[in-house]
Amino acid sequence: MTYGELNLIFLLVAAVATGIIKSKYRCFTTPIVALPMLLLTAVFDNLIILSGIVDYDDSKLFGINIGVVPIEDFAYTVVAVLLVPAIWKALTK
């Protein structure tokens, strides 16, 4: 299984869960939070990969990078940006 396939599973689950939660509770934080979170991910993941803390199997990547960060690495941020505000909103109601 490639990183992209694994990410697709989590992105689909996050999208469905977010859609269900947001249909019940109005929550508009996702667009506001997405850009800064993706920028922070790009900066810090580049540093983490360049320092050698994290490495990827190149045969399981799409081959598209932002700096040295594979595009697949941004899926974790997208899942968090989708789910965290929606779950927070649902739990605080």
PDB file of N, CA and C in Angstrom:
ATOM      1  N   MET A   1       0.857  -1.174   0.000  1.00  0.00           N
ATOM      2  CA  MET A   1       0.000   0.000   0.000  1.00  0.00           C
ATOM      3  C   MET A   1       0.905   1.239   0.000  1.00  0.00           C
ATOM      4  N   THR A   2       0.568   2.198  -0.855  1.00  0.00           N
ATOM      5  CA  THR A   2       1.352   3.428  -0.916  1.00  0.00           C
ATOM      6  C   THR A   2       0.845   4.418   0.130  1.00  0.00           C
ATOM      7  N   TYR A   3       1.651   5.441   0.376  1.00  0.00           N
ATOM      8  CA  TYR A   3       1.234   6.500   1.311  1.00  0.00           C
ATOM      9  C   TYR A   3      -0.031   7.190   0.793  1.00  0.00           C
ATOM     10  N   GLY A   4      -0.117   7.373  -0.499  1.00  0.00           N
ATOM     11  CA  GLY A   4      -1.286   8.023  -1.089  1.00  0.00           C
ATOM     12  C   GLY A   4      -2.564   7.222  -0.878  1.00  0.00           C
ATOM     13  N   GLU A   5      -2.477   5.904  -1.027  1.00  0.00           N
ATOM     14  CA  GLU A   5      -3.649   5.048  -0.796  1.00  0.00           C
ATOM     15  C   GLU A   5      -4.086   5.093   0.663  1.00  0.00           C
ATOM     16  N   LEU A   6      -3.120   5.037   1.557  1.00  0.00           N
ATOM     17  CA  LEU A   6      -3.431   5.124   2.979  1.00  0.00           C
ATOM     18  C   LEU A   6      -4.054   6.476   3.321  1.00  0.00           C
ATOM     19  N   ASN A   7      -3.491   7.535   2.763  1.00  0.00           N
ATOM     20  CA  ASN A   7      -4.040   8.875   2.986  1.00  0.00           C
ATOM     21  C   ASN A   7      -5.461   8.998   2.465  1.00  0.00           C
ATOM     22  N   LEU A   8      -5.738   8.376   1.317  1.00  0.00           N
ATOM     23  CA  LEU A   8      -7.070   8.451   0.731  1.00  0.00           C
ATOM     24  C   LEU A   8      -8.115   7.864   1.678  1.00  0.00           C
ATOM     25  N   ILE A   9      -7.787   6.768   2.335  1.00  0.00           N
ATOM     26  CA  ILE A   9      -8.706   6.156   3.296  1.00  0.00           C
ATOM     27  C   ILE A   9      -9.027   7.152   4.407  1.00  0.00           C
ATOM     28  N   PHE A  10      -8.000   7.743   4.994  1.00  0.00           N
ATOM     29  CA  PHE A  10      -8.210   8.678   6.098  1.00  0.00           C
ATOM     30  C   PHE A  10      -8.917   9.955   5.638  1.00  0.00           C
ATOM     31  N   LEU A  11      -8.593  10.432   4.441  1.00  0.00           N
ATOM     32  CA  LEU A  11      -9.257  11.629   3.923  1.00  0.00           C
ATOM     33  C   LEU A  11     -10.741  11.382   3.671  1.00  0.00           C
ATOM     34  N   LEU A  12     -11.075  10.220   3.154  1.00  0.00           N
ATOM     35  CA  LEU A  12     -12.490   9.898   2.922  1.00  0.00           C
ATOM     36  C   LEU A  12     -13.260   9.791   4.232  1.00  0.00           C
ATOM     37  N   VAL A  13     -12.681   9.115   5.217  1.00  0.00           N
ATOM     38  CA  VAL A  13     -13.329   9.006   6.529  1.00  0.00           C
ATOM     39  C   VAL A  13     -13.503  10.391   7.145  1.00  0.00           C
ATOM     40  N   ALA A  14     -12.460  11.216   7.064  1.00  0.00           N
ATOM     41  CA  ALA A  14     -12.534  12.570   7.628  1.00  0.00           C
ATOM     42  C   ALA A  14     -13.581  13.411   6.914  1.00  0.00           C
ATOM     43  N   ALA A  15     -13.654  13.303   5.599  1.00  0.00           N
ATOM     44  CA  ALA A  15     -14.633  14.086   4.838  1.00  0.00           C
ATOM     45  C   ALA A  15     -16.061  13.669   5.183  1.00  0.00           C
ATOM     46  N   VAL A  16     -16.309  12.381   5.286  1.00  0.00           N
ATOM     47  CA  VAL A  16     -17.651  11.904   5.626  1.00  0.00           C
ATOM     48  C   VAL A  16     -18.020  12.327   7.044  1.00  0.00           C
ATOM     49  N   ALA A  17     -17.108  12.101   7.986  1.00  0.00           N
ATOM     50  CA  ALA A  17     -17.377  12.470   9.382  1.00  0.00           C
ATOM     51  C   ALA A  17     -17.597  13.974   9.511  1.00  0.00           C
ATOM     52  N   THR A  18     -16.785  14.755   8.845  1.00  0.00           N
ATOM     53  CA  THR A  18     -16.933  16.208   8.900  1.00  0.00           C
ATOM     54  C   THR A  18     -18.259  16.639   8.290  1.00  0.00           C
ATOM     55  N   GLY A  19     -18.636  16.023   7.178  1.00  0.00           N
ATOM     56  CA  GLY A  19     -19.912  16.348   6.548  1.00  0.00           C
ATOM     57  C   GLY A  19     -21.087  16.058   7.465  1.00  0.00           C
ATOM     58  N   ILE A  20     -21.038  14.922   8.151  1.00  0.00           N
ATOM     59  CA  ILE A  20     -22.114  14.560   9.077  1.00  0.00           C
ATOM     60  C   ILE A  20     -22.174  15.540  10.249  1.00  0.00           C
ATOM     61  N   ILE A  21     -21.019  15.810  10.840  1.00  0.00           N
ATOM     62  CA  ILE A  21     -20.980  16.703  12.005  1.00  0.00           C
ATOM     63  C   ILE A  21     -21.377  18.121  11.617  1.00  0.00           C
ATOM     64  N   LYS A  22     -20.829  18.617  10.511  1.00  0.00           N
ATOM     65  CA  LYS A  22     -21.103  19.998  10.119  1.00  0.00           C
ATOM     66  C   LYS A  22     -22.523  20.196   9.620  1.00  0.00           C
ATOM     67  N   SER A  23     -23.198  19.120   9.236  1.00  0.00           N
ATOM     68  CA  SER A  23     -24.599  19.276   8.833  1.00  0.00           C
ATOM     69  C   SER A  23     -25.482  19.563  10.048  1.00  0.00           C
ATOM     70  N   LYS A  24     -25.015  19.158  11.228  1.00  0.00           N
ATOM     71  CA  LYS A  24     -25.770  19.402  12.460  1.00  0.00           C
ATOM     72  C   LYS A  24     -25.349  20.695  13.148  1.00  0.00           C
ATOM     73  N   TYR A  25     -24.074  21.044  13.046  1.00  0.00           N
ATOM     74  CA  TYR A  25     -23.543  22.204  13.756  1.00  0.00           C
ATOM     75  C   TYR A  25     -22.845  23.112  12.766  1.00  0.00           C
ATOM     76  N   ARG A  26     -23.170  24.386  12.807  1.00  0.00           N
ATOM     77  CA  ARG A  26     -22.506  25.340  11.917  1.00  0.00           C
ATOM     78  C   ARG A  26     -21.076  25.537  12.388  1.00  0.00           C
ATOM     79  N   CYS A  27     -20.135  25.319  11.485  1.00  0.00           N
ATOM     80  CA  CYS A  27     -18.720  25.424  11.839  1.00  0.00           C
ATOM     81  C   CYS A  27     -17.959  25.893  10.600  1.00  0.00           C
ATOM     82  N   PHE A  28     -17.497  27.114  10.623  1.00  0.00           N
ATOM     83  CA  PHE A  28     -16.853  27.690   9.438  1.00  0.00           C
ATOM     84  C   PHE A  28     -15.356  27.938   9.629  1.00  0.00           C
ATOM     85  N   THR A  29     -14.748  27.275  10.579  1.00  0.00           N
ATOM     86  CA  THR A  29     -13.333  27.547  10.854  1.00  0.00           C
ATOM     87  C   THR A  29     -12.386  26.899   9.865  1.00  0.00           C
ATOM     88  N   THR A  30     -12.817  25.899   9.136  1.00  0.00           N
ATOM     89  CA  THR A  30     -11.913  25.153   8.265  1.00  0.00           C
ATOM     90  C   THR A  30     -11.156  26.031   7.268  1.00  0.00           C
ATOM     91  N   PRO A  31     -11.807  26.904   6.491  1.00  0.00           N
ATOM     92  CA  PRO A  31     -11.043  27.729   5.546  1.00  0.00           C
ATOM     93  C   PRO A  31     -10.058  28.674   6.235  1.00  0.00           C
ATOM     94  N   ILE A  32     -10.416  29.162   7.404  1.00  0.00           N
ATOM     95  CA  ILE A  32      -9.562  30.098   8.124  1.00  0.00           C
ATOM     96  C   ILE A  32      -8.303  29.407   8.651  1.00  0.00           C
ATOM     97  N   VAL A  33      -8.449  28.163   9.030  1.00  0.00           N
ATOM     98  CA  VAL A  33      -7.363  27.414   9.657  1.00  0.00           C
ATOM     99  C   VAL A  33      -6.479  26.712   8.624  1.00  0.00           C
ATOM    100  N   ALA A  34      -7.025  26.356   7.486  1.00  0.00           N
ATOM    101  CA  ALA A  34      -6.311  25.512   6.519  1.00  0.00           C
ATOM    102  C   ALA A  34      -4.993  26.106   6.027  1.00  0.00           C
ATOM    103  N   LEU A  35      -5.003  27.326   5.559  1.00  0.00           N
ATOM    104  CA  LEU A  35      -3.788  27.905   4.980  1.00  0.00           C
ATOM    105  C   LEU A  35      -2.646  28.021   5.991  1.00  0.00           C
ATOM    106  N   PRO A  36      -2.872  28.602   7.178  1.00  0.00           N
ATOM    107  CA  PRO A  36      -1.758  28.654   8.134  1.00  0.00           C
ATOM    108  C   PRO A  36      -1.241  27.270   8.534  1.00  0.00           C
ATOM    109  N   MET A  37      -2.144  26.324   8.694  1.00  0.00           N
ATOM    110  CA  MET A  37      -1.715  24.976   9.078  1.00  0.00           C
ATOM    111  C   MET A  37      -0.889  24.317   7.976  1.00  0.00           C
ATOM    112  N   LEU A  38      -1.298  24.490   6.727  1.00  0.00           N
ATOM    113  CA  LEU A  38      -0.533  23.922   5.619  1.00  0.00           C
ATOM    114  C   LEU A  38       0.832  24.603   5.481  1.00  0.00           C
ATOM    115  N   LEU A  39       0.884  25.905   5.715  1.00  0.00           N
ATOM    116  CA  LEU A  39       2.171  26.610   5.669  1.00  0.00           C
ATOM    117  C   LEU A  39       3.096  26.135   6.792  1.00  0.00           C
ATOM    118  N   LEU A  40       2.542  25.990   7.983  1.00  0.00           N
ATOM    119  CA  LEU A  40       3.349  25.486   9.103  1.00  0.00           C
ATOM    120  C   LEU A  40       3.818  24.056   8.851  1.00  0.00           C
ATOM    121  N   THR A  41       2.959  23.252   8.271  1.00  0.00           N
ATOM    122  CA  THR A  41       3.343  21.878   7.935  1.00  0.00           C
ATOM    123  C   THR A  41       4.498  21.886   6.944  1.00  0.00           C
ATOM    124  N   ALA A  42       4.424  22.741   5.929  1.00  0.00           N
ATOM    125  CA  ALA A  42       5.491  22.816   4.932  1.00  0.00           C
ATOM    126  C   ALA A  42       6.817  23.203   5.579  1.00  0.00           C
ATOM    127  N   VAL A  43       6.795  24.198   6.437  1.00  0.00           N
ATOM    128  CA  VAL A  43       8.034  24.667   7.073  1.00  0.00           C
ATOM    129  C   VAL A  43       8.618  23.596   7.999  1.00  0.00           C
ATOM    130  N   PHE A  44       7.801  23.135   8.935  1.00  0.00           N
ATOM    131  CA  PHE A  44       8.337  22.232   9.952  1.00  0.00           C
ATOM    132  C   PHE A  44       8.609  20.833   9.421  1.00  0.00           C
ATOM    133  N   ASP A  45       7.818  20.347   8.485  1.00  0.00           N
ATOM    134  CA  ASP A  45       8.103  19.027   7.921  1.00  0.00           C
ATOM    135  C   ASP A  45       9.380  19.049   7.089  1.00  0.00           C
ATOM    136  N   ASN A  46       9.636  20.162   6.396  1.00  0.00           N
ATOM    137  CA  ASN A  46      10.918  20.290   5.701  1.00  0.00           C
ATOM    138  C   ASN A  46      12.076  20.195   6.688  1.00  0.00           C
ATOM    139  N   LEU A  47      11.958  20.888   7.813  1.00  0.00           N
ATOM    140  CA  LEU A  47      13.019  20.838   8.825  1.00  0.00           C
ATOM    141  C   LEU A  47      13.187  19.437   9.410  1.00  0.00           C
ATOM    142  N   ILE A  48      12.074  18.773   9.684  1.00  0.00           N
ATOM    143  CA  ILE A  48      12.126  17.430  10.264  1.00  0.00           C
ATOM    144  C   ILE A  48      12.753  16.436   9.285  1.00  0.00           C
ATOM    145  N   ILE A  49      12.390  16.522   8.026  1.00  0.00           N
ATOM    146  CA  ILE A  49      12.938  15.603   7.028  1.00  0.00           C
ATOM    147  C   ILE A  49      14.407  15.916   6.761  1.00  0.00           C
ATOM    148  N   LEU A  50      14.735  17.205   6.641  1.00  0.00           N
ATOM    149  CA  LEU A  50      16.133  17.587   6.408  1.00  0.00           C
ATOM    150  C   LEU A  50      17.047  17.196   7.566  1.00  0.00           C
ATOM    151  N   SER A  51      16.514  17.192   8.786  1.00  0.00           N
ATOM    152  CA  SER A  51      17.332  16.809   9.944  1.00  0.00           C
ATOM    153  C   SER A  51      17.507  15.304  10.050  1.00  0.00           C
ATOM    154  N   GLY A  52      16.739  14.538   9.278  1.00  0.00           N
ATOM    155  CA  GLY A  52      16.875  13.088   9.282  1.00  0.00           C
ATOM    156  C   GLY A  52      15.993  12.369  10.294  1.00  0.00           C
ATOM    157  N   ILE A  53      15.123  13.110  10.964  1.00  0.00           N
ATOM    158  CA  ILE A  53      14.230  12.485  11.942  1.00  0.00           C
ATOM    159  C   ILE A  53      13.227  11.570  11.245  1.00  0.00           C
ATOM    160  N   VAL A  54      12.735  12.004  10.070  1.00  0.00           N
ATOM    161  CA  VAL A  54      11.736  11.250   9.314  1.00  0.00           C
ATOM    162  C   VAL A  54      12.273  10.993   7.913  1.00  0.00           C
ATOM    163  N   ASP A  55      11.966   9.807   7.395  1.00  0.00           N
ATOM    164  CA  ASP A  55      12.341   9.471   6.026  1.00  0.00           C
ATOM    165  C   ASP A  55      11.201   8.668   5.401  1.00  0.00           C
ATOM    166  N   TYR A  56      11.110   8.675   4.095  1.00  0.00           N
ATOM    167  CA  TYR A  56      10.046   7.991   3.384  1.00  0.00           C
ATOM    168  C   TYR A  56      10.630   7.013   2.383  1.00  0.00           C
ATOM    169  N   ASP A  57       9.889   5.953   2.119  1.00  0.00           N
ATOM    170  CA  ASP A  57      10.239   4.995   1.077  1.00  0.00           C
ATOM    171  C   ASP A  57       9.810   5.612  -0.255  1.00  0.00           C
ATOM    172  N   ASP A  58      10.776   5.999  -1.068  1.00  0.00           N
ATOM    173  CA  ASP A  58      10.485   6.700  -2.327  1.00  0.00           C
ATOM    174  C   ASP A  58       9.611   5.881  -3.279  1.00  0.00           C
ATOM    175  N   SER A  59       9.648   4.570  -3.166  1.00  0.00           N
ATOM    176  CA  SER A  59       8.842   3.732  -4.070  1.00  0.00           C
ATOM    177  C   SER A  59       7.356   3.794  -3.735  1.00  0.00           C
ATOM    178  N   LYS A  60       7.010   4.350  -2.573  1.00  0.00           N
ATOM    179  CA  LYS A  60       5.605   4.438  -2.159  1.00  0.00           C
ATOM    180  C   LYS A  60       5.069   5.865  -2.214  1.00  0.00           C
ATOM    181  N   LEU A  61       5.789   6.752  -2.883  1.00  0.00           N
ATOM    182  CA  LEU A  61       5.406   8.158  -2.981  1.00  0.00           C
ATOM    183  C   LEU A  61       4.988   8.504  -4.406  1.00  0.00           C
ATOM    184  N   PHE A  62       4.158   9.552  -4.543  1.00  0.00           N
ATOM    185  CA  PHE A  62       3.772  10.057  -5.862  1.00  0.00           C
ATOM    186  C   PHE A  62       4.959  10.696  -6.580  1.00  0.00           C
ATOM    187  N   GLY A  63       5.887  11.258  -5.827  1.00  0.00           N
ATOM    188  CA  GLY A  63       7.041  11.928  -6.419  1.00  0.00           C
ATOM    189  C   GLY A  63       6.889  13.432  -6.505  1.00  0.00           C
ATOM    190  N   ILE A  64       5.808  13.964  -5.958  1.00  0.00           N
ATOM    191  CA  ILE A  64       5.579  15.409  -5.936  1.00  0.00           C
ATOM    192  C   ILE A  64       5.989  15.911  -4.554  1.00  0.00           C
ATOM    193  N   ASN A  65       6.912  16.850  -4.514  1.00  0.00           N
ATOM    194  CA  ASN A  65       7.408  17.374  -3.243  1.00  0.00           C
ATOM    195  C   ASN A  65       7.236  18.881  -3.165  1.00  0.00           C
ATOM    196  N   ILE A  66       7.094  19.360  -1.946  1.00  0.00           N
ATOM    197  CA  ILE A  66       7.183  20.786  -1.648  1.00  0.00           C
ATOM    198  C   ILE A  66       8.415  20.916  -0.779  1.00  0.00           C
ATOM    199  N   GLY A  67       9.471  21.419  -1.380  1.00  0.00           N
ATOM    200  CA  GLY A  67      10.784  21.333  -0.734  1.00  0.00           C
ATOM    201  C   GLY A  67      11.181  19.872  -0.768  1.00  0.00           C
ATOM    202  N   VAL A  68      11.411  19.296   0.396  1.00  0.00           N
ATOM    203  CA  VAL A  68      11.707  17.863   0.474  1.00  0.00           C
ATOM    204  C   VAL A  68      10.522  17.067   1.027  1.00  0.00           C
ATOM    205  N   VAL A  69       9.414  17.762   1.283  1.00  0.00           N
ATOM    206  CA  VAL A  69       8.236  17.114   1.873  1.00  0.00           C
ATOM    207  C   VAL A  69       7.373  16.508   0.768  1.00  0.00           C
ATOM    208  N   PRO A  70       7.122  15.198   0.833  1.00  0.00           N
ATOM    209  CA  PRO A  70       6.213  14.602  -0.155  1.00  0.00           C
ATOM    210  C   PRO A  70       4.797  15.132   0.039  1.00  0.00           C
ATOM    211  N   ILE A  71       4.091  15.284  -1.050  1.00  0.00           N
ATOM    212  CA  ILE A  71       2.738  15.845  -1.018  1.00  0.00           C
ATOM    213  C   ILE A  71       1.816  15.015  -0.116  1.00  0.00           C
ATOM    214  N   GLU A  72       2.092  13.727  -0.011  1.00  0.00           N
ATOM    215  CA  GLU A  72       1.275  12.860   0.836  1.00  0.00           C
ATOM    216  C   GLU A  72       1.311  13.281   2.298  1.00  0.00           C
ATOM    217  N   ASP A  73       2.386  13.909   2.722  1.00  0.00           N
ATOM    218  CA  ASP A  73       2.540  14.307   4.121  1.00  0.00           C
ATOM    219  C   ASP A  73       1.528  15.374   4.535  1.00  0.00           C
ATOM    220  N   PHE A  74       1.002  16.112   3.573  1.00  0.00           N
ATOM    221  CA  PHE A  74       0.042  17.163   3.878  1.00  0.00           C
ATOM    222  C   PHE A  74      -1.358  16.624   4.175  1.00  0.00           C
ATOM    223  N   ALA A  75      -1.600  15.371   3.853  1.00  0.00           N
ATOM    224  CA  ALA A  75      -2.914  14.776   4.111  1.00  0.00           C
ATOM    225  C   ALA A  75      -3.225  14.748   5.599  1.00  0.00           C
ATOM    226  N   TYR A  76      -2.215  14.534   6.429  1.00  0.00           N
ATOM    227  CA  TYR A  76      -2.441  14.494   7.875  1.00  0.00           C
ATOM    228  C   TYR A  76      -2.945  15.845   8.375  1.00  0.00           C
ATOM    229  N   THR A  77      -2.397  16.899   7.834  1.00  0.00           N
ATOM    230  CA  THR A  77      -2.834  18.241   8.208  1.00  0.00           C
ATOM    231  C   THR A  77      -4.261  18.495   7.726  1.00  0.00           C
ATOM    232  N   VAL A  78      -4.561  18.065   6.516  1.00  0.00           N
ATOM    233  CA  VAL A  78      -5.911  18.257   5.976  1.00  0.00           C
ATOM    234  C   VAL A  78      -6.936  17.502   6.833  1.00  0.00           C
ATOM    235  N   VAL A  79      -6.609  16.272   7.228  1.00  0.00           N
ATOM    236  CA  VAL A  79      -7.516  15.497   8.083  1.00  0.00           C
ATOM    237  C   VAL A  79      -7.735  16.222   9.406  1.00  0.00           C
ATOM    238  N   ALA A  80      -6.670  16.724   9.996  1.00  0.00           N
ATOM    239  CA  ALA A  80      -6.796  17.445  11.270  1.00  0.00           C
ATOM    240  C   ALA A  80      -7.617  18.715  11.109  1.00  0.00           C
ATOM    241  N   VAL A  81      -7.383  19.447  10.028  1.00  0.00           N
ATOM    242  CA  VAL A  81      -8.116  20.695   9.796  1.00  0.00           C
ATOM    243  C   VAL A  81      -9.610  20.419   9.583  1.00  0.00           C
ATOM    244  N   LEU A  82      -9.927  19.300   8.977  1.00  0.00           N
ATOM    245  CA  LEU A  82     -11.329  18.944   8.784  1.00  0.00           C
ATOM    246  C   LEU A  82     -11.984  18.478  10.081  1.00  0.00           C
ATOM    247  N   LEU A  83     -11.342  17.553  10.769  1.00  0.00           N
ATOM    248  CA  LEU A  83     -11.982  16.897  11.905  1.00  0.00           C
ATOM    249  C   LEU A  83     -11.949  17.667  13.211  1.00  0.00           C
ATOM    250  N   VAL A  84     -10.837  18.277  13.545  1.00  0.00           N
ATOM    251  CA  VAL A  84     -10.716  18.894  14.868  1.00  0.00           C
ATOM    252  C   VAL A  84     -11.766  19.974  15.113  1.00  0.00           C
ATOM    253  N   PRO A  85     -11.951  20.961  14.212  1.00  0.00           N
ATOM    254  CA  PRO A  85     -12.985  21.959  14.485  1.00  0.00           C
ATOM    255  C   PRO A  85     -14.389  21.357  14.517  1.00  0.00           C
ATOM    256  N   ALA A  86     -14.659  20.397  13.655  1.00  0.00           N
ATOM    257  CA  ALA A  86     -15.993  19.797  13.612  1.00  0.00           C
ATOM    258  C   ALA A  86     -16.274  19.023  14.901  1.00  0.00           C
ATOM    259  N   ILE A  87     -15.316  18.229  15.338  1.00  0.00           N
ATOM    260  CA  ILE A  87     -15.496  17.463  16.576  1.00  0.00           C
ATOM    261  C   ILE A  87     -15.595  18.397  17.762  1.00  0.00           C
ATOM    262  N   TRP A  88     -14.746  19.418  17.790  1.00  0.00           N
ATOM    263  CA  TRP A  88     -14.783  20.395  18.882  1.00  0.00           C
ATOM    264  C   TRP A  88     -16.159  21.042  18.986  1.00  0.00           C
ATOM    265  N   LYS A  89     -16.690  21.463  17.850  1.00  0.00           N
ATOM    266  CA  LYS A  89     -17.992  22.111  17.808  1.00  0.00           C
ATOM    267  C   LYS A  89     -19.081  21.151  18.298  1.00  0.00           C
ATOM    268  N   ALA A  90     -19.007  19.908  17.843  1.00  0.00           N
ATOM    269  CA  ALA A  90     -20.010  18.911  18.241  1.00  0.00           C
ATOM    270  C   ALA A  90     -19.939  18.621  19.739  1.00  0.00           C
ATOM    271  N   LEU A  91     -18.741  18.556  20.290  1.00  0.00           N
ATOM    272  CA  LEU A  91     -18.586  18.239  21.706  1.00  0.00           C
ATOM    273  C   LEU A  91     -18.937  19.395  22.635  1.00  0.00           C
ATOM    274  N   THR A  92     -18.854  20.605  22.122  1.00  0.00           N
ATOM    275  CA  THR A  92     -19.162  21.773  22.967  1.00  0.00           C
ATOM    276  C   THR A  92     -20.621  22.165  22.889  1.00  0.00           C
ATOM    277  N   LYS A  93     -21.416  21.503  22.091  1.00  0.00           N
ATOM    278  CA  LYS A  93     -22.865  21.792  21.997  1.00  0.00           C
ATOM    279  C   LYS A  93     -23.607  21.062  23.090  1.00  0.00           C
TER     280      LYS A  93
END
